[in-house]
Amino acid sequence: AQLNTEDPDAAEYNLFVEHFYLYNKLQEHWNGFDAYARVCMVLGANQFLHVISYMGLAYYMVQYHFWGTWVFVVLPMAFALAHEKMNLLLDPWEQLTLAALQIIGPFLAGLCASFTIGYNMGQIRANEATIAGEPVDTSYETYLTAINYISPVSFIIHMLCIGYLMSMAVEPDGSLPTKFSTVIQIDVLGLNKEDQQQQEQEQDGGRDVDERRKSVGSKLDAVRRKSAAKLERAATDLIPQAPMVKHAQSIRKQKSSRHNLDSFASEGSQVSDESAKISRQKTTLPLHYTEQTHQRITYGDDEGSRVPRGLTQDINE
């Protein structure tokens, strides 16, 4: 059943849905800043829990309370592991490695704090024995030797933990750091989900992208698969829309059809008859207003100029 587009509520809903597509286009300009701001928030929260742990260790080293030392090791690290589980999408080995790096550092620091307390209390007993004229037990000095060996290891492990967390945010192809769940939540509508799934399938299949680009036939095949993914109707096509929006979409579809005809006509002279047949099948595929179509019409292809064109300009044309 179609909604009555003359109804003010229906017209407002149409504008509301179109707003999401326009906002998604505008959001591309600051996606990287938004993503890495979220990454920094995750790293900052993780390091804040470590600060609480080390601060508690330093405080209880002065107060000489053994149990308080280990409370500030166990509780902050438990929260750090829970925080890691909620905000990072890692495989089992990565989770195990990161958990070990997060726990070992504060654990070794807790050992150093305990040895420091034992060394200080040993000194107090030795001074009391010296004053009383009793034999002095110097076994407490072994604590100082253990501290000198363990404390540098704790610093090194903590630096490795920070470096490993930062490596999770590195993407070799320049894409967003998708190992952080907060970054994935940027795409609320899931408009880029199909492209991500296609990339994952290519990675799992072990395809060599460079060799595929060198072969014209393989390139056409990849374009055909990508075009087949566009056959799913966009969300804006499933609801009634304002006449202005429909007119703008019809203009985009016409431009997209002309663009596809021109591009495949130039490639037809360089490929075989079979490739030309695939090209003609590609041009006959129905085009719908999707995110990929809007990308090609608004910004052009990789070889052409990239001049932004707004919705109002398309309608005026």
PDB file of C-alpha atoms in Angstrom:
ATOM      1  CA  ALA A   1       0.000   0.000   0.000  1.00  0.00           C
ATOM      2  CA  GLN A   2       1.243   3.457  -0.926  1.00  0.00           C
ATOM      3  CA  LEU A   3       1.221   6.305   1.546  1.00  0.00           C
ATOM      4  CA  ASN A   4      -0.530   9.493   0.507  1.00  0.00           C
ATOM      5  CA  THR A   5       2.304  11.878  -0.399  1.00  0.00           C
ATOM      6  CA  GLU A   6      -0.051  14.845   0.047  1.00  0.00           C
ATOM      7  CA  ASP A   7      -0.258  13.992   3.723  1.00  0.00           C
ATOM      8  CA  PRO A   8       2.091  16.373   5.610  1.00  0.00           C
ATOM      9  CA  ASP A   9       3.339  13.518   7.785  1.00  0.00           C
ATOM     10  CA  ALA A  10       4.189  11.356   4.754  1.00  0.00           C
ATOM     11  CA  ALA A  11       5.969  14.223   3.021  1.00  0.00           C
ATOM     12  CA  GLU A  12       7.940  14.925   6.172  1.00  0.00           C
ATOM     13  CA  TYR A  13       8.903  11.249   6.405  1.00  0.00           C
ATOM     14  CA  ASN A  14      10.102  11.266   2.789  1.00  0.00           C
ATOM     15  CA  LEU A  15      12.310  14.247   3.514  1.00  0.00           C
ATOM     16  CA  PHE A  16      13.539  12.508   6.669  1.00  0.00           C
ATOM     17  CA  VAL A  17      14.722   9.430   4.724  1.00  0.00           C
ATOM     18  CA  GLU A  18      16.321  11.521   1.972  1.00  0.00           C
ATOM     19  CA  HIS A  19      18.142  13.446   4.675  1.00  0.00           C
ATOM     20  CA  PHE A  20      19.984  10.276   5.711  1.00  0.00           C
ATOM     21  CA  TYR A  21      21.366   9.732   2.206  1.00  0.00           C
ATOM     22  CA  LEU A  22      22.471  13.343   1.895  1.00  0.00           C
ATOM     23  CA  TYR A  23      23.973  13.234   5.377  1.00  0.00           C
ATOM     24  CA  ASN A  24      25.875  10.056   4.487  1.00  0.00           C
ATOM     25  CA  LYS A  25      27.424  11.867   1.502  1.00  0.00           C
ATOM     26  CA  LEU A  26      28.395  14.837   3.646  1.00  0.00           C
ATOM     27  CA  GLN A  27      29.738  12.578   6.376  1.00  0.00           C
ATOM     28  CA  GLU A  28      32.398  11.207   4.010  1.00  0.00           C
ATOM     29  CA  HIS A  29      34.325  14.451   4.435  1.00  0.00           C
ATOM     30  CA  TRP A  30      34.925  13.873   8.154  1.00  0.00           C
ATOM     31  CA  ASN A  31      34.674  10.089   8.468  1.00  0.00           C
ATOM     32  CA  GLY A  32      38.396   9.736   9.156  1.00  0.00           C
ATOM     33  CA  PHE A  33      38.387  12.384  11.873  1.00  0.00           C
ATOM     34  CA  ASP A  34      35.316  10.873  13.502  1.00  0.00           C
ATOM     35  CA  ALA A  35      36.741   7.340  13.360  1.00  0.00           C
ATOM     36  CA  TYR A  36      40.099   8.149  14.900  1.00  0.00           C
ATOM     37  CA  ALA A  37      38.498  10.381  17.525  1.00  0.00           C
ATOM     38  CA  ARG A  38      36.569   7.291  18.631  1.00  0.00           C
ATOM     39  CA  VAL A  39      39.781   5.244  18.540  1.00  0.00           C
ATOM     40  CA  CYS A  40      41.501   7.809  20.768  1.00  0.00           C
ATOM     41  CA  MET A  41      38.591   7.656  23.208  1.00  0.00           C
ATOM     42  CA  VAL A  42      38.986   3.871  23.472  1.00  0.00           C
ATOM     43  CA  LEU A  43      42.754   4.130  23.969  1.00  0.00           C
ATOM     44  CA  GLY A  44      42.321   6.924  26.501  1.00  0.00           C
ATOM     45  CA  ALA A  45      39.805   4.968  28.571  1.00  0.00           C
ATOM     46  CA  ASN A  46      42.109   1.932  28.539  1.00  0.00           C
ATOM     47  CA  GLN A  47      45.104   3.958  29.700  1.00  0.00           C
ATOM     48  CA  PHE A  48      43.005   5.676  32.360  1.00  0.00           C
ATOM     49  CA  LEU A  49      42.338   2.277  33.940  1.00  0.00           C
ATOM     50  CA  HIS A  50      46.075   1.586  33.917  1.00  0.00           C
ATOM     51  CA  VAL A  51      46.705   4.955  35.571  1.00  0.00           C
ATOM     52  CA  ILE A  52      44.305   4.042  38.371  1.00  0.00           C
ATOM     53  CA  SER A  53      46.146   0.764  38.858  1.00  0.00           C
ATOM     54  CA  TYR A  54      49.623   2.309  38.993  1.00  0.00           C
ATOM     55  CA  MET A  55      48.427   5.178  41.202  1.00  0.00           C
ATOM     56  CA  GLY A  56      46.980   2.700  43.698  1.00  0.00           C
ATOM     57  CA  LEU A  57      50.240   0.749  43.703  1.00  0.00           C
ATOM     58  CA  ALA A  58      52.256   3.889  44.396  1.00  0.00           C
ATOM     59  CA  TYR A  59      49.909   4.945  47.188  1.00  0.00           C
ATOM     60  CA  TYR A  60      49.893   1.618  48.994  1.00  0.00           C
ATOM     61  CA  MET A  61      53.654   1.296  48.698  1.00  0.00           C
ATOM     62  CA  VAL A  62      53.810   4.301  51.025  1.00  0.00           C
ATOM     63  CA  GLN A  63      51.040   3.092  53.336  1.00  0.00           C
ATOM     64  CA  TYR A  64      52.493  -0.460  53.618  1.00  0.00           C
ATOM     65  CA  HIS A  65      49.227  -2.342  53.038  1.00  0.00           C
ATOM     66  CA  PHE A  66      49.866  -5.574  51.135  1.00  0.00           C
ATOM     67  CA  TRP A  67      46.253  -6.390  50.266  1.00  0.00           C
ATOM     68  CA  GLY A  68      45.512  -2.922  48.952  1.00  0.00           C
ATOM     69  CA  THR A  69      48.297  -3.327  46.427  1.00  0.00           C
ATOM     70  CA  TRP A  70      46.705  -6.328  44.738  1.00  0.00           C
ATOM     71  CA  VAL A  71      43.201  -4.881  44.826  1.00  0.00           C
ATOM     72  CA  PHE A  72      44.443  -2.076  42.579  1.00  0.00           C
ATOM     73  CA  VAL A  73      45.888  -4.681  40.226  1.00  0.00           C
ATOM     74  CA  VAL A  74      42.878  -6.992  39.947  1.00  0.00           C
ATOM     75  CA  LEU A  75      39.942  -4.562  39.743  1.00  0.00           C
ATOM     76  CA  PRO A  76      41.247  -2.067  37.136  1.00  0.00           C
ATOM     77  CA  MET A  77      42.534  -4.894  34.940  1.00  0.00           C
ATOM     78  CA  ALA A  78      39.168  -6.658  35.101  1.00  0.00           C
ATOM     79  CA  PHE A  79      37.504  -3.465  33.894  1.00  0.00           C
ATOM     80  CA  ALA A  80      40.200  -3.072  31.211  1.00  0.00           C
ATOM     81  CA  LEU A  81      39.517  -6.570  29.854  1.00  0.00           C
ATOM     82  CA  ALA A  82      35.767  -5.924  29.815  1.00  0.00           C
ATOM     83  CA  HIS A  83      36.361  -2.606  28.048  1.00  0.00           C
ATOM     84  CA  GLU A  84      38.541  -4.363  25.473  1.00  0.00           C
ATOM     85  CA  LYS A  85      35.859  -6.984  24.827  1.00  0.00           C
ATOM     86  CA  MET A  86      33.179  -4.342  24.250  1.00  0.00           C
ATOM     87  CA  ASN A  87      35.150  -1.998  21.997  1.00  0.00           C
ATOM     88  CA  LEU A  88      37.485  -4.227  19.975  1.00  0.00           C
ATOM     89  CA  LEU A  89      36.544  -6.870  17.392  1.00  0.00           C
ATOM     90  CA  LEU A  90      39.532  -9.232  17.491  1.00  0.00           C
ATOM     91  CA  ASP A  91      40.183 -12.867  16.731  1.00  0.00           C
ATOM     92  CA  PRO A  92      41.004 -15.206  19.662  1.00  0.00           C
ATOM     93  CA  TRP A  93      44.782 -14.902  19.275  1.00  0.00           C
ATOM     94  CA  GLU A  94      44.656 -11.113  19.181  1.00  0.00           C
ATOM     95  CA  GLN A  95      42.430 -11.050  22.253  1.00  0.00           C
ATOM     96  CA  LEU A  96      44.804 -13.380  24.110  1.00  0.00           C
ATOM     97  CA  THR A  97      47.854 -11.303  23.156  1.00  0.00           C
ATOM     98  CA  LEU A  98      46.272  -8.008  24.159  1.00  0.00           C
ATOM     99  CA  ALA A  99      44.942  -9.457  27.425  1.00  0.00           C
ATOM    100  CA  ALA A 100      48.388 -10.785  28.315  1.00  0.00           C
ATOM    101  CA  LEU A 101      50.054  -7.447  27.588  1.00  0.00           C
ATOM    102  CA  GLN A 102      47.478  -5.606  29.686  1.00  0.00           C
ATOM    103  CA  ILE A 103      47.754  -7.936  32.688  1.00  0.00           C
ATOM    104  CA  ILE A 104      51.487  -8.671  32.808  1.00  0.00           C
ATOM    105  CA  GLY A 105      52.537  -5.021  33.207  1.00  0.00           C
ATOM    106  CA  PRO A 106      50.407  -4.216  36.289  1.00  0.00           C
ATOM    107  CA  PHE A 107      51.110  -7.694  37.709  1.00  0.00           C
ATOM    108  CA  LEU A 108      54.869  -7.113  37.595  1.00  0.00           C
ATOM    109  CA  ALA A 109      54.355  -3.628  39.007  1.00  0.00           C
ATOM    110  CA  GLY A 110      52.350  -5.217  41.843  1.00  0.00           C
ATOM    111  CA  LEU A 111      55.238  -7.586  42.547  1.00  0.00           C
ATOM    112  CA  CYS A 112      57.633  -4.637  42.675  1.00  0.00           C
ATOM    113  CA  ALA A 113      55.281  -2.808  45.049  1.00  0.00           C
ATOM    114  CA  SER A 114      55.064  -5.864  47.312  1.00  0.00           C
ATOM    115  CA  PHE A 115      58.851  -6.300  47.291  1.00  0.00           C
ATOM    116  CA  THR A 116      59.270  -2.607  48.073  1.00  0.00           C
ATOM    117  CA  ILE A 117      56.964  -2.933  51.074  1.00  0.00           C
ATOM    118  CA  GLY A 118      58.904  -6.004  52.220  1.00  0.00           C
ATOM    119  CA  TYR A 119      62.214  -4.175  51.781  1.00  0.00           C
ATOM    120  CA  ASN A 120      61.040  -1.121  53.757  1.00  0.00           C
ATOM    121  CA  MET A 121      59.620  -3.225  56.572  1.00  0.00           C
ATOM    122  CA  GLY A 122      62.853  -5.274  56.640  1.00  0.00           C
ATOM    123  CA  GLN A 123      64.818  -2.063  57.070  1.00  0.00           C
ATOM    124  CA  ILE A 124      62.610  -1.040  59.978  1.00  0.00           C
ATOM    125  CA  ARG A 125      63.132  -4.391  61.719  1.00  0.00           C
ATOM    126  CA  ALA A 126      66.886  -4.208  61.081  1.00  0.00           C
ATOM    127  CA  ASN A 127      67.069  -0.749  62.640  1.00  0.00           C
ATOM    128  CA  GLU A 128      65.105  -1.928  65.661  1.00  0.00           C
ATOM    129  CA  ALA A 129      67.425  -4.956  66.022  1.00  0.00           C
ATOM    130  CA  THR A 130      70.502  -2.714  65.788  1.00  0.00           C
ATOM    131  CA  ILE A 131      69.188  -0.432  68.518  1.00  0.00           C
ATOM    132  CA  ALA A 132      68.325  -3.419  70.735  1.00  0.00           C
ATOM    133  CA  GLY A 133      71.732  -5.011  70.079  1.00  0.00           C
ATOM    134  CA  GLU A 134      70.242  -8.098  68.481  1.00  0.00           C
ATOM    135  CA  PRO A 135      71.473  -9.892  65.313  1.00  0.00           C
ATOM    136  CA  VAL A 136      70.355  -8.163  62.123  1.00  0.00           C
ATOM    137  CA  ASP A 137      68.613 -10.172  59.398  1.00  0.00           C
ATOM    138  CA  THR A 138      69.767  -8.858  55.992  1.00  0.00           C
ATOM    139  CA  SER A 139      67.691 -11.201  53.850  1.00  0.00           C
ATOM    140  CA  TYR A 140      65.385  -8.306  53.014  1.00  0.00           C
ATOM    141  CA  GLU A 141      68.040  -6.923  50.652  1.00  0.00           C
ATOM    142  CA  THR A 142      67.155  -9.595  48.093  1.00  0.00           C
ATOM    143  CA  TYR A 143      63.890  -7.687  47.536  1.00  0.00           C
ATOM    144  CA  LEU A 144      65.845  -4.727  46.208  1.00  0.00           C
ATOM    145  CA  THR A 145      67.676  -6.941  43.708  1.00  0.00           C
ATOM    146  CA  ALA A 146      64.390  -8.390  42.436  1.00  0.00           C
ATOM    147  CA  ILE A 147      62.931  -4.883  42.056  1.00  0.00           C
ATOM    148  CA  ASN A 148      65.884  -3.745  39.959  1.00  0.00           C
ATOM    149  CA  TYR A 149      65.279  -6.607  37.491  1.00  0.00           C
ATOM    150  CA  ILE A 150      61.483  -6.656  37.384  1.00  0.00           C
ATOM    151  CA  SER A 151      60.599  -2.959  37.234  1.00  0.00           C
ATOM    152  CA  PRO A 152      62.209  -2.314  33.781  1.00  0.00           C
ATOM    153  CA  VAL A 153      60.330  -5.297  32.363  1.00  0.00           C
ATOM    154  CA  SER A 154      57.055  -3.785  33.591  1.00  0.00           C
ATOM    155  CA  PHE A 155      57.789  -0.545  31.734  1.00  0.00           C
ATOM    156  CA  ILE A 156      58.675  -2.422  28.548  1.00  0.00           C
ATOM    157  CA  ILE A 157      55.504  -4.538  28.678  1.00  0.00           C
ATOM    158  CA  HIS A 158      53.359  -1.440  29.131  1.00  0.00           C
ATOM    159  CA  MET A 159      54.962   0.243  26.116  1.00  0.00           C
ATOM    160  CA  LEU A 160      54.334  -2.913  24.064  1.00  0.00           C
ATOM    161  CA  CYS A 161      50.703  -2.843  25.170  1.00  0.00           C
ATOM    162  CA  ILE A 162      50.296   0.751  23.969  1.00  0.00           C
ATOM    163  CA  GLY A 163      52.017  -0.060  20.683  1.00  0.00           C
ATOM    164  CA  TYR A 164      49.845  -3.137  20.113  1.00  0.00           C
ATOM    165  CA  LEU A 165      46.676  -1.130  20.764  1.00  0.00           C
ATOM    166  CA  MET A 166      47.809   1.530  18.302  1.00  0.00           C
ATOM    167  CA  SER A 167      48.567  -1.142  15.699  1.00  0.00           C
ATOM    168  CA  MET A 168      44.902  -2.189  15.842  1.00  0.00           C
ATOM    169  CA  ALA A 169      43.986   1.213  14.412  1.00  0.00           C
ATOM    170  CA  VAL A 170      46.366   0.938  11.433  1.00  0.00           C
ATOM    171  CA  GLU A 171      44.781   0.060   8.086  1.00  0.00           C
ATOM    172  CA  PRO A 172      47.273  -0.524   5.216  1.00  0.00           C
ATOM    173  CA  ASP A 173      44.789   0.419   2.480  1.00  0.00           C
ATOM    174  CA  GLY A 174      43.798   3.711   4.080  1.00  0.00           C
ATOM    175  CA  SER A 175      40.320   2.571   5.130  1.00  0.00           C
ATOM    176  CA  LEU A 176      38.691   3.104   8.516  1.00  0.00           C
ATOM    177  CA  PRO A 177      39.917   1.057  11.507  1.00  0.00           C
ATOM    178  CA  THR A 178      37.088  -1.471  11.585  1.00  0.00           C
ATOM    179  CA  LYS A 179      38.575  -3.467  14.471  1.00  0.00           C
ATOM    180  CA  PHE A 180      37.015  -0.869  16.761  1.00  0.00           C
ATOM    181  CA  SER A 181      33.290  -1.436  17.184  1.00  0.00           C
ATOM    182  CA  THR A 182      32.631   2.270  17.758  1.00  0.00           C
ATOM    183  CA  VAL A 183      33.972   3.004  14.260  1.00  0.00           C
ATOM    184  CA  ILE A 184      31.582   0.526  12.662  1.00  0.00           C
ATOM    185  CA  GLN A 185      28.686   2.329  14.362  1.00  0.00           C
ATOM    186  CA  ILE A 186      29.416   5.430  12.247  1.00  0.00           C
ATOM    187  CA  ASP A 187      27.568   3.820   9.307  1.00  0.00           C
ATOM    188  CA  VAL A 188      24.190   3.746  11.053  1.00  0.00           C
ATOM    189  CA  LEU A 189      22.200   2.870   7.936  1.00  0.00           C
ATOM    190  CA  GLY A 190      24.632   0.196   6.729  1.00  0.00           C
ATOM    191  CA  LEU A 191      24.958   1.883   3.330  1.00  0.00           C
ATOM    192  CA  ASN A 192      28.533   0.628   2.882  1.00  0.00           C
ATOM    193  CA  LYS A 193      27.809  -2.909   4.075  1.00  0.00           C
ATOM    194  CA  GLU A 194      27.763  -4.457   0.600  1.00  0.00           C
ATOM    195  CA  ASP A 195      31.167  -3.020  -0.293  1.00  0.00           C
ATOM    196  CA  GLN A 196      32.660  -4.317   2.955  1.00  0.00           C
ATOM    197  CA  GLN A 197      31.241  -7.788   2.365  1.00  0.00           C
ATOM    198  CA  GLN A 198      32.652  -7.837  -1.170  1.00  0.00           C
ATOM    199  CA  GLN A 199      36.090  -6.821   0.130  1.00  0.00           C
ATOM    200  CA  GLU A 200      36.002  -9.543   2.770  1.00  0.00           C
ATOM    201  CA  GLN A 201      35.097 -12.158   0.156  1.00  0.00           C
ATOM    202  CA  GLU A 202      37.971 -11.058  -2.043  1.00  0.00           C
ATOM    203  CA  GLN A 203      40.395 -11.259   0.888  1.00  0.00           C
ATOM    204  CA  ASP A 204      39.153 -14.694   1.955  1.00  0.00           C
ATOM    205  CA  GLY A 205      39.428 -16.008  -1.595  1.00  0.00           C
ATOM    206  CA  GLY A 206      43.022 -14.866  -1.827  1.00  0.00           C
ATOM    207  CA  ARG A 207      42.540 -12.898  -5.050  1.00  0.00           C
ATOM    208  CA  ASP A 208      45.412 -10.771  -6.231  1.00  0.00           C
ATOM    209  CA  VAL A 209      43.982  -7.321  -6.917  1.00  0.00           C
ATOM    210  CA  ASP A 210      46.955  -6.117  -8.958  1.00  0.00           C
ATOM    211  CA  GLU A 211      46.788  -9.030 -11.398  1.00  0.00           C
ATOM    212  CA  ARG A 212      43.021  -8.682 -11.707  1.00  0.00           C
ATOM    213  CA  ARG A 213      43.388  -5.044 -12.704  1.00  0.00           C
ATOM    214  CA  LYS A 214      45.849  -5.958 -15.459  1.00  0.00           C
ATOM    215  CA  SER A 215      43.344  -8.229 -17.152  1.00  0.00           C
ATOM    216  CA  VAL A 216      40.555  -6.415 -19.003  1.00  0.00           C
ATOM    217  CA  GLY A 217      38.275  -9.399 -18.964  1.00  0.00           C
ATOM    218  CA  SER A 218      38.642  -9.853 -15.225  1.00  0.00           C
ATOM    219  CA  LYS A 219      37.944  -6.174 -14.720  1.00  0.00           C
ATOM    220  CA  LEU A 220      34.687  -6.404 -16.619  1.00  0.00           C
ATOM    221  CA  ASP A 221      33.713  -9.454 -14.620  1.00  0.00           C
ATOM    222  CA  ALA A 222      34.338  -7.580 -11.366  1.00  0.00           C
ATOM    223  CA  VAL A 223      32.242  -4.634 -12.591  1.00  0.00           C
ATOM    224  CA  ARG A 224      29.458  -7.025 -13.517  1.00  0.00           C
ATOM    225  CA  ARG A 225      29.429  -8.562 -10.035  1.00  0.00           C
ATOM    226  CA  LYS A 226      29.385  -5.140  -8.464  1.00  0.00           C
ATOM    227  CA  SER A 227      26.493  -4.083 -10.702  1.00  0.00           C
ATOM    228  CA  ALA A 228      24.545  -7.179  -9.730  1.00  0.00           C
ATOM    229  CA  ALA A 229      24.834  -6.113  -6.104  1.00  0.00           C
ATOM    230  CA  LYS A 230      23.106  -2.849  -7.005  1.00  0.00           C
ATOM    231  CA  LEU A 231      19.897  -4.618  -7.995  1.00  0.00           C
ATOM    232  CA  GLU A 232      18.656  -4.484  -4.423  1.00  0.00           C
ATOM    233  CA  ARG A 233      16.377  -1.499  -4.130  1.00  0.00           C
ATOM    234  CA  ALA A 234      17.429   1.406  -1.953  1.00  0.00           C
ATOM    235  CA  ALA A 235      15.420   2.365   1.093  1.00  0.00           C
ATOM    236  CA  THR A 236      14.227   5.567  -0.577  1.00  0.00           C
ATOM    237  CA  ASP A 237      12.620   3.538  -3.385  1.00  0.00           C
ATOM    238  CA  LEU A 238      10.448   1.605  -0.943  1.00  0.00           C
ATOM    239  CA  ILE A 239       8.455   4.593   0.284  1.00  0.00           C
ATOM    240  CA  PRO A 240       6.529   7.370  -1.505  1.00  0.00           C
ATOM    241  CA  GLN A 241       8.610  10.478  -2.051  1.00  0.00           C
ATOM    242  CA  ALA A 242       8.048  14.135  -2.780  1.00  0.00           C
ATOM    243  CA  PRO A 243       7.865  15.111  -6.495  1.00  0.00           C
ATOM    244  CA  MET A 244      11.107  17.088  -6.187  1.00  0.00           C
ATOM    245  CA  VAL A 245      12.986  14.043  -4.929  1.00  0.00           C
ATOM    246  CA  LYS A 246      11.561  11.810  -7.656  1.00  0.00           C
ATOM    247  CA  HIS A 247      12.565  14.322 -10.324  1.00  0.00           C
ATOM    248  CA  ALA A 248      16.097  14.521  -8.934  1.00  0.00           C
ATOM    249  CA  GLN A 249      16.397  10.712  -8.923  1.00  0.00           C
ATOM    250  CA  SER A 250      15.212  10.449 -12.528  1.00  0.00           C
ATOM    251  CA  ILE A 251      17.908  12.950 -13.563  1.00  0.00           C
ATOM    252  CA  ARG A 252      20.560  10.902 -11.782  1.00  0.00           C
ATOM    253  CA  LYS A 253      19.376   7.680 -13.446  1.00  0.00           C
ATOM    254  CA  GLN A 254      19.544   9.256 -16.901  1.00  0.00           C
ATOM    255  CA  LYS A 255      23.047  10.559 -16.280  1.00  0.00           C
ATOM    256  CA  SER A 256      24.124   7.190 -14.924  1.00  0.00           C
ATOM    257  CA  SER A 257      22.804   5.396 -18.032  1.00  0.00           C
ATOM    258  CA  ARG A 258      24.653   7.797 -20.359  1.00  0.00           C
ATOM    259  CA  HIS A 259      27.819   7.442 -18.313  1.00  0.00           C
ATOM    260  CA  ASN A 260      27.703   3.631 -18.473  1.00  0.00           C
ATOM    261  CA  LEU A 261      27.046   3.643 -22.225  1.00  0.00           C
ATOM    262  CA  ASP A 262      29.974   5.984 -22.896  1.00  0.00           C
ATOM    263  CA  SER A 263      32.423   4.098 -20.672  1.00  0.00           C
ATOM    264  CA  PHE A 264      31.635   0.675 -22.101  1.00  0.00           C
ATOM    265  CA  ALA A 265      31.652   1.969 -25.661  1.00  0.00           C
ATOM    266  CA  SER A 266      35.279   3.051 -25.194  1.00  0.00           C
ATOM    267  CA  GLU A 267      36.225  -0.300 -23.697  1.00  0.00           C
ATOM    268  CA  GLY A 268      34.535  -2.286 -26.447  1.00  0.00           C
ATOM    269  CA  SER A 269      37.316  -1.542 -28.930  1.00  0.00           C
ATOM    270  CA  GLN A 270      39.945  -3.046 -26.612  1.00  0.00           C
ATOM    271  CA  VAL A 271      38.320  -6.297 -25.552  1.00  0.00           C
ATOM    272  CA  SER A 272      37.255  -9.476 -27.285  1.00  0.00           C
ATOM    273  CA  ASP A 273      33.780 -10.302 -28.567  1.00  0.00           C
ATOM    274  CA  GLU A 274      33.004 -12.097 -25.342  1.00  0.00           C
ATOM    275  CA  SER A 275      34.003  -9.056 -23.300  1.00  0.00           C
ATOM    276  CA  ALA A 276      31.858  -6.839 -25.513  1.00  0.00           C
ATOM    277  CA  LYS A 277      28.921  -9.175 -24.922  1.00  0.00           C
ATOM    278  CA  ILE A 278      29.424  -8.891 -21.172  1.00  0.00           C
ATOM    279  CA  SER A 279      29.595  -5.107 -21.608  1.00  0.00           C
ATOM    280  CA  ARG A 280      26.234  -5.010 -23.385  1.00  0.00           C
ATOM    281  CA  GLN A 281      24.704  -7.155 -20.656  1.00  0.00           C
ATOM    282  CA  LYS A 282      26.074  -4.720 -18.104  1.00  0.00           C
ATOM    283  CA  THR A 283      24.441  -1.734 -19.762  1.00  0.00           C
ATOM    284  CA  THR A 284      21.049  -3.454 -19.802  1.00  0.00           C
ATOM    285  CA  LEU A 285      21.046  -4.036 -16.060  1.00  0.00           C
ATOM    286  CA  PRO A 286      18.426  -1.837 -14.332  1.00  0.00           C
ATOM    287  CA  LEU A 287      19.896   0.974 -12.286  1.00  0.00           C
ATOM    288  CA  HIS A 288      18.360   2.189  -9.067  1.00  0.00           C
ATOM    289  CA  TYR A 289      19.187   5.141  -6.896  1.00  0.00           C
ATOM    290  CA  THR A 290      21.695   3.614  -4.511  1.00  0.00           C
ATOM    291  CA  GLU A 291      24.707   4.930  -2.678  1.00  0.00           C
ATOM    292  CA  GLN A 292      27.085   3.700  -5.412  1.00  0.00           C
ATOM    293  CA  THR A 293      25.044   5.394  -8.178  1.00  0.00           C
ATOM    294  CA  HIS A 294      24.961   8.653  -6.261  1.00  0.00           C
ATOM    295  CA  GLN A 295      28.757   8.404  -5.799  1.00  0.00           C
ATOM    296  CA  ARG A 296      29.425   8.045  -9.548  1.00  0.00           C
ATOM    297  CA  ILE A 297      27.008  10.796 -10.563  1.00  0.00           C
ATOM    298  CA  THR A 298      28.062  13.321  -7.926  1.00  0.00           C
ATOM    299  CA  TYR A 299      31.821  12.901  -8.087  1.00  0.00           C
ATOM    300  CA  GLY A 300      32.439  11.196 -11.452  1.00  0.00           C
ATOM    301  CA  ASP A 301      34.811   8.313 -12.114  1.00  0.00           C
ATOM    302  CA  ASP A 302      38.464   8.011 -11.058  1.00  0.00           C
ATOM    303  CA  GLU A 303      39.794   9.494 -14.316  1.00  0.00           C
ATOM    304  CA  GLY A 304      37.393  12.422 -14.592  1.00  0.00           C
ATOM    305  CA  SER A 305      37.167  15.635 -12.682  1.00  0.00           C
ATOM    306  CA  ARG A 306      35.684  15.642  -9.219  1.00  0.00           C
ATOM    307  CA  VAL A 307      33.369  18.638  -9.053  1.00  0.00           C
ATOM    308  CA  PRO A 308      30.702  18.323  -6.311  1.00  0.00           C
ATOM    309  CA  ARG A 309      27.163  18.667  -7.586  1.00  0.00           C
ATOM    310  CA  GLY A 310      24.314  19.270  -5.177  1.00  0.00           C
ATOM    311  CA  LEU A 311      20.723  18.153  -5.315  1.00  0.00           C
ATOM    312  CA  THR A 312      19.514  21.626  -6.320  1.00  0.00           C
ATOM    313  CA  GLN A 313      21.918  21.813  -9.246  1.00  0.00           C
ATOM    314  CA  ASP A 314      20.717  18.439 -10.587  1.00  0.00           C
ATOM    315  CA  ILE A 315      17.096  19.585 -10.450  1.00  0.00           C
ATOM    316  CA  ASN A 316      17.814  22.866 -12.213  1.00  0.00           C
ATOM    317  CA  GLU A 317      19.511  20.993 -15.043  1.00  0.00           C
TER     318      GLU A 317
END
